[in-house]
């Protein structure tokens, strides 16, 4: 009897490993594509703009859950950041990271998903910025998922920028935990919609130049959520950053042209075909513009190139 149980157990473990192995191969090595890069609008040296990032929380996961083809034997550290662009026309924050009420908000996430989204929180961005006597005039959300919008209500009435498609979806009955937690943005009157009025930019057909000086340029990134955004921050021709939200969860997603782990992607992405188009386009674009540092929202290493603002 014990022998029979052992056989079943061995079979179960073997099948689990086999399924993970097969699933981990789906969506890697996506095909390359031909690019049509648009002329950049003027990028000048901007010594008057500083960029610094605040780590509001961390998590640990297996590399294989972050991108297709990643190892299930390697532990990777992930991050939840808010990034401050200090600009003479007003401080702008990219995402909020985990806010003061994150523990309360996390209670709204169904128990079955909780192990996937565990976090270790640090001081919220609003508290770190208050210690440095810094105010935020504008917040731009890469998208409105709970781990990006968690701290919205911690700030004193800044303008909050997203797209109308993202906001409309976030208000709909289809927006629910684990992706959207409505208490984070319910009742906010300071939400503004980005209109892409500034024409083609790099590989993107439309853009919005936030301060009309080429320093912060926002583009649409399709496929993760209905209105996700990518944000270019240009401090000089050679110091350029591209915040890509949750299009991928790691730089390897672009460097290896790989989706997220298949099951994770089915859970969190709106449209895999659109994501694939974006990943492949950006992967090739980064080869042509090696000066640009790509910063996926949860890649711990990607944020290390930025000045860290600590308590
Ligand atoms: Zn996220």
mmCIF file of C-alpha atoms and ligand atoms in Angstrom:
data_model
loop_
_atom_site.group_PDB
_atom_site.id
_atom_site.type_symbol
_atom_site.label_atom_id
_atom_site.label_comp_id
_atom_site.label_asym_id
_atom_site.label_seq_id
_atom_site.Cartn_x
_atom_site.Cartn_y
_atom_site.Cartn_z
ATOM 1 C CA UNK A 1 0.000 0.000 0.000
ATOM 2 C CA UNK A 2 2.805 2.387 0.996
ATOM 3 C CA UNK A 3 4.543 1.548 -2.281
ATOM 4 C CA UNK A 4 1.367 2.384 -4.223
ATOM 5 C CA UNK A 5 1.048 5.745 -2.448
ATOM 6 C CA UNK A 6 4.705 6.485 -3.198
ATOM 7 C CA UNK A 7 4.103 5.729 -6.887
ATOM 8 C CA UNK A 8 1.076 8.069 -6.996
ATOM 9 C CA UNK A 9 3.047 10.807 -5.259
ATOM 10 C CA UNK A 10 6.018 10.427 -7.607
ATOM 11 C CA UNK A 11 3.624 10.498 -10.562
ATOM 12 C CA UNK A 12 1.924 13.634 -9.234
ATOM 13 C CA UNK A 13 5.224 15.456 -8.653
ATOM 14 C CA UNK A 14 6.463 14.416 -12.103
ATOM 15 C CA UNK A 15 3.267 15.608 -13.813
ATOM 16 C CA UNK A 16 3.344 18.921 -11.908
ATOM 17 C CA UNK A 17 6.942 19.547 -13.018
ATOM 18 C CA UNK A 18 6.100 18.521 -16.565
ATOM 19 C CA UNK A 19 3.114 20.901 -16.740
ATOM 20 C CA UNK A 20 5.194 23.784 -15.352
ATOM 21 C CA UNK A 21 7.939 22.961 -17.845
ATOM 22 C CA UNK A 22 5.513 22.939 -20.779
ATOM 23 C CA UNK A 23 3.646 26.064 -19.619
ATOM 24 C CA UNK A 24 6.902 27.932 -19.013
ATOM 25 C CA UNK A 25 7.832 27.525 -22.685
ATOM 26 C CA UNK A 26 4.662 29.156 -24.035
ATOM 27 C CA UNK A 27 5.219 32.705 -25.256
ATOM 28 C CA UNK A 28 9.009 32.892 -25.354
ATOM 29 C CA UNK A 29 11.270 33.835 -28.293
ATOM 30 C CA UNK A 30 8.577 35.904 -29.991
ATOM 31 C CA UNK A 31 9.402 36.755 -33.632
ATOM 32 C CA UNK A 32 11.305 39.954 -34.507
ATOM 33 C CA UNK A 33 9.612 42.730 -36.409
ATOM 34 C CA UNK A 34 10.538 45.590 -38.763
ATOM 35 C CA UNK A 35 10.315 49.011 -37.179
ATOM 36 C CA UNK A 36 9.314 52.415 -38.292
ATOM 37 C CA UNK A 37 11.009 54.825 -35.883
ATOM 38 C CA UNK A 38 9.635 58.345 -35.952
ATOM 39 C CA UNK A 39 11.808 61.383 -35.642
ATOM 40 C CA UNK A 40 12.330 62.360 -32.012
ATOM 41 C CA UNK A 41 11.048 65.703 -30.924
ATOM 42 C CA UNK A 42 13.814 67.852 -29.453
ATOM 43 C CA UNK A 43 15.627 66.319 -26.513
ATOM 44 C CA UNK A 44 17.821 68.839 -24.767
ATOM 45 C CA UNK A 45 20.096 68.627 -21.727
ATOM 46 C CA UNK A 46 17.907 69.180 -18.697
ATOM 47 C CA UNK A 47 20.021 69.711 -15.596
ATOM 48 C CA UNK A 48 16.948 71.277 -13.963
ATOM 49 C CA UNK A 49 15.039 67.954 -13.924
ATOM 50 C CA UNK A 50 15.820 65.220 -11.402
ATOM 51 C CA UNK A 51 14.514 61.719 -11.272
ATOM 52 C CA UNK A 52 14.401 59.611 -8.120
ATOM 53 C CA UNK A 53 12.501 56.536 -7.142
ATOM 54 C CA UNK A 54 10.868 55.359 -3.920
ATOM 55 C CA UNK A 55 10.579 51.678 -3.135
ATOM 56 C CA UNK A 56 7.267 51.253 -1.314
ATOM 57 C CA UNK A 57 7.348 47.453 -1.143
ATOM 58 C CA UNK A 58 9.048 44.294 -2.350
ATOM 59 C CA UNK A 59 8.125 40.681 -3.073
ATOM 60 C CA UNK A 60 9.873 37.457 -3.953
ATOM 61 C CA UNK A 61 8.854 35.017 -6.633
ATOM 62 C CA UNK A 62 10.297 32.381 -8.924
ATOM 63 C CA UNK A 63 11.836 33.708 -12.124
ATOM 64 C CA UNK A 64 9.622 31.323 -14.112
ATOM 65 C CA UNK A 65 6.519 33.213 -12.952
ATOM 66 C CA UNK A 66 7.924 36.516 -14.269
ATOM 67 C CA UNK A 67 8.600 35.606 -17.879
ATOM 68 C CA UNK A 68 8.173 32.699 -20.280
ATOM 69 C CA UNK A 69 11.350 30.639 -20.276
ATOM 70 C CA UNK A 70 12.419 31.824 -16.788
ATOM 71 C CA UNK A 71 13.749 29.277 -14.298
ATOM 72 C CA UNK A 72 11.603 27.681 -11.607
ATOM 73 C CA UNK A 73 14.742 27.138 -9.537
ATOM 74 C CA UNK A 74 15.722 30.830 -9.243
ATOM 75 C CA UNK A 75 14.177 33.245 -6.744
ATOM 76 C CA UNK A 76 13.801 36.819 -7.976
ATOM 77 C CA UNK A 77 13.115 39.968 -6.005
ATOM 78 C CA UNK A 78 10.335 42.213 -7.289
ATOM 79 C CA UNK A 79 9.488 45.799 -6.382
ATOM 80 C CA UNK A 80 6.597 48.256 -6.061
ATOM 81 C CA UNK A 81 7.868 51.760 -6.828
ATOM 82 C CA UNK A 82 6.692 55.319 -7.142
ATOM 83 C CA UNK A 83 9.063 57.456 -9.221
ATOM 84 C CA UNK A 84 9.352 61.205 -8.815
ATOM 85 C CA UNK A 85 10.285 63.524 -11.675
ATOM 86 C CA UNK A 86 11.176 66.893 -10.148
ATOM 87 C CA UNK A 87 10.384 69.331 -12.939
ATOM 88 C CA UNK A 88 10.379 73.152 -12.782
ATOM 89 C CA UNK A 89 6.747 73.142 -13.938
ATOM 90 C CA UNK A 90 5.642 70.747 -11.168
ATOM 91 C CA UNK A 91 6.681 67.475 -9.565
ATOM 92 C CA UNK A 92 5.242 64.467 -11.334
ATOM 93 C CA UNK A 93 4.932 60.991 -9.838
ATOM 94 C CA UNK A 94 4.838 57.864 -12.003
ATOM 95 C CA UNK A 95 2.576 55.380 -10.160
ATOM 96 C CA UNK A 96 2.105 55.451 -6.396
ATOM 97 C CA UNK A 97 3.395 52.032 -5.387
ATOM 98 C CA UNK A 98 1.845 50.637 -2.202
ATOM 99 C CA UNK A 99 0.031 53.271 -0.169
ATOM 100 C CA UNK A 100 -0.790 53.825 3.496
ATOM 101 C CA UNK A 101 -3.942 51.684 3.322
ATOM 102 C CA UNK A 102 -2.511 48.786 1.326
ATOM 103 C CA UNK A 103 -3.212 46.186 4.035
ATOM 104 C CA UNK A 104 -6.883 47.193 4.136
ATOM 105 C CA UNK A 105 -7.082 47.222 0.338
ATOM 106 C CA UNK A 106 -5.439 43.800 0.149
ATOM 107 C CA UNK A 107 -8.321 42.356 2.192
ATOM 108 C CA UNK A 108 -10.519 42.940 -0.871
ATOM 109 C CA UNK A 109 -8.404 40.541 -2.937
ATOM 110 C CA UNK A 110 -9.928 37.026 -3.040
ATOM 111 C CA UNK A 111 -8.055 34.533 -0.836
ATOM 112 C CA UNK A 112 -7.242 32.290 -3.782
ATOM 113 C CA UNK A 113 -5.132 35.066 -5.388
ATOM 114 C CA UNK A 114 -3.444 36.318 -2.218
ATOM 115 C CA UNK A 115 -0.395 33.989 -2.385
ATOM 116 C CA UNK A 116 0.325 35.290 -5.907
ATOM 117 C CA UNK A 117 0.364 38.930 -4.860
ATOM 118 C CA UNK A 118 2.027 38.888 -1.444
ATOM 119 C CA UNK A 119 4.169 41.925 -0.580
ATOM 120 C CA UNK A 120 6.479 43.232 2.091
ATOM 121 C CA UNK A 121 5.625 46.871 2.576
ATOM 122 C CA UNK A 122 7.974 49.767 3.189
ATOM 123 C CA UNK A 123 7.257 53.420 3.930
ATOM 124 C CA UNK A 124 4.593 54.732 1.488
ATOM 125 C CA UNK A 125 5.661 57.302 -1.125
ATOM 126 C CA UNK A 126 3.554 60.097 0.420
ATOM 127 C CA UNK A 127 5.385 59.683 3.746
ATOM 128 C CA UNK A 128 8.843 59.544 2.150
ATOM 129 C CA UNK A 129 8.083 62.689 0.122
ATOM 130 C CA UNK A 130 6.705 64.506 3.188
ATOM 131 C CA UNK A 131 9.967 63.792 5.032
ATOM 132 C CA UNK A 132 11.830 65.437 2.146
ATOM 133 C CA UNK A 133 9.316 68.340 2.090
ATOM 134 C CA UNK A 134 8.377 67.549 -1.489
ATOM 135 C CA UNK A 135 4.935 68.091 -2.988
ATOM 136 C CA UNK A 136 3.414 66.266 -5.928
ATOM 137 C CA UNK A 137 1.421 68.253 -8.515
ATOM 138 C CA UNK A 138 0.673 65.422 -10.931
ATOM 139 C CA UNK A 139 0.440 61.652 -10.768
ATOM 140 C CA UNK A 140 0.582 59.625 -13.986
ATOM 141 C CA UNK A 141 -0.564 56.025 -13.613
ATOM 142 C CA UNK A 142 0.901 53.437 -15.969
ATOM 143 C CA UNK A 143 -2.471 51.757 -15.284
ATOM 144 C CA UNK A 144 -5.001 51.545 -12.457
ATOM 145 C CA UNK A 145 -4.264 48.084 -11.057
ATOM 146 C CA UNK A 146 -4.219 47.897 -7.243
ATOM 147 C CA UNK A 147 -0.442 47.806 -6.833
ATOM 148 C CA UNK A 148 -0.026 51.024 -8.858
ATOM 149 C CA UNK A 149 -3.006 53.046 -7.595
ATOM 150 C CA UNK A 150 -2.791 52.011 -3.932
ATOM 151 C CA UNK A 151 -1.484 55.369 -2.678
ATOM 152 C CA UNK A 152 -3.683 57.765 -4.720
ATOM 153 C CA UNK A 153 -5.628 58.999 -1.696
ATOM 154 C CA UNK A 154 -2.449 59.591 0.338
ATOM 155 C CA UNK A 155 -1.702 62.776 -1.619
ATOM 156 C CA UNK A 156 -3.203 66.236 -1.281
ATOM 157 C CA UNK A 157 -5.317 66.630 -4.373
ATOM 158 C CA UNK A 158 -2.778 66.348 -7.232
ATOM 159 C CA UNK A 159 -4.033 65.922 -10.804
ATOM 160 C CA UNK A 160 -4.223 62.191 -11.511
ATOM 161 C CA UNK A 161 -3.653 61.248 -15.140
ATOM 162 C CA UNK A 162 -4.838 58.106 -16.900
ATOM 163 C CA UNK A 163 -6.694 57.406 -20.156
ATOM 164 C CA UNK A 164 -10.471 57.553 -20.488
ATOM 165 C CA UNK A 165 -10.505 53.886 -21.590
ATOM 166 C CA UNK A 166 -8.621 52.809 -18.452
ATOM 167 C CA UNK A 167 -10.846 54.882 -16.187
ATOM 168 C CA UNK A 168 -14.102 53.766 -17.811
ATOM 169 C CA UNK A 169 -13.059 50.150 -17.431
ATOM 170 C CA UNK A 170 -11.952 50.700 -13.833
ATOM 171 C CA UNK A 171 -15.471 51.947 -13.036
ATOM 172 C CA UNK A 172 -17.224 49.063 -14.810
ATOM 173 C CA UNK A 173 -18.557 45.852 -13.250
ATOM 174 C CA UNK A 174 -15.764 43.933 -14.996
ATOM 175 C CA UNK A 175 -13.087 45.740 -12.980
ATOM 176 C CA UNK A 176 -12.581 43.713 -9.838
ATOM 177 C CA UNK A 177 -9.894 42.381 -7.523
ATOM 178 C CA UNK A 178 -7.237 41.071 -7.885
ATOM 179 C CA UNK A 179 -6.632 43.611 -10.697
ATOM 180 C CA UNK A 180 -8.707 46.640 -9.628
ATOM 181 C CA UNK A 181 -9.598 47.724 -6.076
ATOM 182 C CA UNK A 182 -12.242 50.428 -6.448
ATOM 183 C CA UNK A 183 -11.849 51.914 -2.967
ATOM 184 C CA UNK A 184 -8.455 53.244 -4.116
ATOM 185 C CA UNK A 185 -10.033 55.704 -6.569
ATOM 186 C CA UNK A 186 -13.760 55.848 -5.723
ATOM 187 C CA UNK A 187 -14.940 59.429 -5.251
ATOM 188 C CA UNK A 188 -11.761 61.108 -6.511
ATOM 189 C CA UNK A 189 -12.634 64.311 -8.367
ATOM 190 C CA UNK A 190 -9.144 65.074 -9.624
ATOM 191 C CA UNK A 191 -8.825 62.427 -12.352
ATOM 192 C CA UNK A 192 -7.786 63.764 -15.772
ATOM 193 C CA UNK A 193 -7.718 61.995 -19.112
ATOM 194 C CA UNK A 194 -4.714 62.072 -21.388
ATOM 195 C CA UNK A 195 -5.380 62.986 -25.005
ATOM 196 C CA UNK A 196 -2.655 61.932 -27.398
ATOM 197 C CA UNK A 197 -2.419 65.210 -29.255
ATOM 198 C CA UNK A 198 1.313 65.407 -29.958
ATOM 199 C CA UNK A 199 1.673 63.121 -32.961
ATOM 200 C CA UNK A 200 3.985 60.173 -33.635
ATOM 201 C CA UNK A 201 6.899 59.571 -31.275
ATOM 202 C CA UNK A 202 9.633 56.978 -31.752
ATOM 203 C CA UNK A 203 7.785 53.734 -32.698
ATOM 204 C CA UNK A 204 4.423 54.993 -31.462
ATOM 205 C CA UNK A 205 1.698 56.536 -33.639
ATOM 206 C CA UNK A 206 0.490 58.966 -30.994
ATOM 207 C CA UNK A 207 1.967 60.705 -27.972
ATOM 208 C CA UNK A 208 1.363 63.307 -25.292
ATOM 209 C CA UNK A 209 4.258 65.593 -24.387
ATOM 210 C CA UNK A 210 3.369 66.372 -20.776
ATOM 211 C CA UNK A 211 5.149 69.692 -20.271
ATOM 212 C CA UNK A 212 5.575 70.393 -24.001
ATOM 213 C CA UNK A 213 9.364 70.419 -23.675
ATOM 214 C CA UNK A 214 10.232 66.842 -24.733
ATOM 215 C CA UNK A 215 11.207 65.785 -21.206
ATOM 216 C CA UNK A 216 8.205 63.592 -20.316
ATOM 217 C CA UNK A 217 6.452 61.932 -23.242
ATOM 218 C CA UNK A 218 3.554 59.545 -22.757
ATOM 219 C CA UNK A 219 2.452 56.835 -25.201
ATOM 220 C CA UNK A 220 -0.177 54.099 -25.237
ATOM 221 C CA UNK A 221 0.902 50.546 -24.441
ATOM 222 C CA UNK A 222 -1.716 48.050 -25.495
ATOM 223 C CA UNK A 223 -2.647 44.676 -24.108
ATOM 224 C CA UNK A 224 -2.094 44.591 -20.339
ATOM 225 C CA UNK A 225 -5.122 46.704 -19.387
ATOM 226 C CA UNK A 226 -7.606 48.742 -21.477
ATOM 227 C CA UNK A 227 -5.599 51.980 -21.225
ATOM 228 C CA UNK A 228 -2.048 51.292 -20.071
ATOM 229 C CA UNK A 229 0.607 53.955 -20.597
ATOM 230 C CA UNK A 230 4.320 54.034 -21.282
ATOM 231 C CA UNK A 231 6.296 57.070 -20.125
ATOM 232 C CA UNK A 232 9.565 58.344 -21.609
ATOM 233 C CA UNK A 233 11.659 60.575 -19.360
ATOM 234 C CA UNK A 234 14.432 62.352 -21.261
ATOM 235 C CA UNK A 235 17.118 64.171 -19.256
ATOM 236 C CA UNK A 236 19.542 64.384 -22.177
ATOM 237 C CA UNK A 237 20.144 62.599 -25.501
ATOM 238 C CA UNK A 238 22.063 59.908 -23.632
ATOM 239 C CA UNK A 239 20.091 59.792 -20.409
ATOM 240 C CA UNK A 240 16.689 58.454 -21.295
ATOM 241 C CA UNK A 241 14.298 56.172 -19.409
ATOM 242 C CA UNK A 242 11.215 54.331 -20.614
ATOM 243 C CA UNK A 243 8.726 53.234 -17.952
ATOM 244 C CA UNK A 244 6.697 50.378 -19.388
ATOM 245 C CA UNK A 245 4.333 49.557 -16.506
ATOM 246 C CA UNK A 246 3.237 45.917 -16.426
ATOM 247 C CA UNK A 247 3.540 45.186 -20.129
ATOM 248 C CA UNK A 248 6.246 42.796 -18.926
ATOM 249 C CA UNK A 249 7.230 42.052 -15.329
ATOM 250 C CA UNK A 250 10.943 42.057 -16.047
ATOM 251 C CA UNK A 251 13.587 43.438 -18.403
ATOM 252 C CA UNK A 252 14.063 39.843 -19.591
ATOM 253 C CA UNK A 253 10.585 40.117 -21.118
ATOM 254 C CA UNK A 254 12.050 42.606 -23.613
ATOM 255 C CA UNK A 255 15.572 41.230 -23.860
ATOM 256 C CA UNK A 256 14.301 37.690 -24.517
ATOM 257 C CA UNK A 257 11.118 38.809 -26.313
ATOM 258 C CA UNK A 258 8.952 36.841 -23.908
ATOM 259 C CA UNK A 259 5.442 37.034 -22.466
ATOM 260 C CA UNK A 260 4.796 36.642 -18.758
ATOM 261 C CA UNK A 261 4.385 33.049 -17.511
ATOM 262 C CA UNK A 262 1.428 31.684 -19.483
ATOM 263 C CA UNK A 263 -0.969 31.210 -16.545
ATOM 264 C CA UNK A 264 -0.092 34.603 -14.989
ATOM 265 C CA UNK A 265 -0.615 36.274 -18.340
ATOM 266 C CA UNK A 266 -4.053 34.657 -18.720
ATOM 267 C CA UNK A 267 -4.934 36.042 -15.280
ATOM 268 C CA UNK A 268 -3.684 39.614 -15.634
ATOM 269 C CA UNK A 269 -3.397 40.577 -19.315
ATOM 270 C CA UNK A 270 -6.333 41.870 -21.353
ATOM 271 C CA UNK A 271 -5.067 40.880 -24.802
ATOM 272 C CA UNK A 272 -2.061 38.626 -25.413
ATOM 273 C CA UNK A 273 -1.875 39.389 -29.149
ATOM 274 C CA UNK A 274 -1.620 43.139 -28.491
ATOM 275 C CA UNK A 275 0.957 42.597 -25.727
ATOM 276 C CA UNK A 276 3.015 40.490 -28.097
ATOM 277 C CA UNK A 277 3.019 43.272 -30.691
ATOM 278 C CA UNK A 278 4.196 45.775 -28.078
ATOM 279 C CA UNK A 279 6.877 43.495 -26.576
ATOM 280 C CA UNK A 280 8.345 42.678 -29.960
ATOM 281 C CA UNK A 281 8.239 46.312 -31.100
ATOM 282 C CA UNK A 282 9.873 47.626 -27.930
ATOM 283 C CA UNK A 283 12.474 44.825 -27.887
ATOM 284 C CA UNK A 284 13.655 45.804 -31.369
ATOM 285 C CA UNK A 285 13.380 49.510 -30.610
ATOM 286 C CA UNK A 286 15.660 49.113 -27.568
ATOM 287 C CA UNK A 287 18.313 47.561 -29.790
ATOM 288 C CA UNK A 288 18.207 50.607 -32.042
ATOM 289 C CA UNK A 289 18.222 53.039 -29.109
ATOM 290 C CA UNK A 290 20.628 51.409 -26.636
ATOM 291 C CA UNK A 291 20.868 54.654 -24.660
ATOM 292 C CA UNK A 292 17.311 54.134 -23.383
ATOM 293 C CA UNK A 293 16.968 52.294 -20.075
ATOM 294 C CA UNK A 294 13.720 50.361 -19.952
ATOM 295 C CA UNK A 295 12.016 50.172 -16.555
ATOM 296 C CA UNK A 296 9.262 47.562 -16.160
ATOM 297 C CA UNK A 297 7.252 48.460 -13.050
ATOM 298 C CA UNK A 298 8.198 45.432 -10.942
ATOM 299 C CA UNK A 299 11.780 44.728 -12.037
ATOM 300 C CA UNK A 300 13.934 45.267 -8.965
ATOM 301 C CA UNK A 301 17.199 45.568 -10.936
ATOM 302 C CA UNK A 302 15.770 48.008 -13.479
ATOM 303 C CA UNK A 303 15.165 50.633 -10.772
ATOM 304 C CA UNK A 304 18.740 50.412 -9.514
ATOM 305 C CA UNK A 305 19.898 52.804 -12.249
ATOM 306 C CA UNK A 306 17.842 55.566 -10.576
ATOM 307 C CA UNK A 307 18.600 57.688 -7.545
ATOM 308 C CA UNK A 308 16.788 56.078 -4.584
ATOM 309 C CA UNK A 309 14.818 58.416 -2.357
ATOM 310 C CA UNK A 310 14.762 56.954 1.143
ATOM 311 C CA UNK A 311 13.129 57.924 4.411
HETATM 312 ZN ZN1 LIG B 1 1.707 45.756 -11.231
#
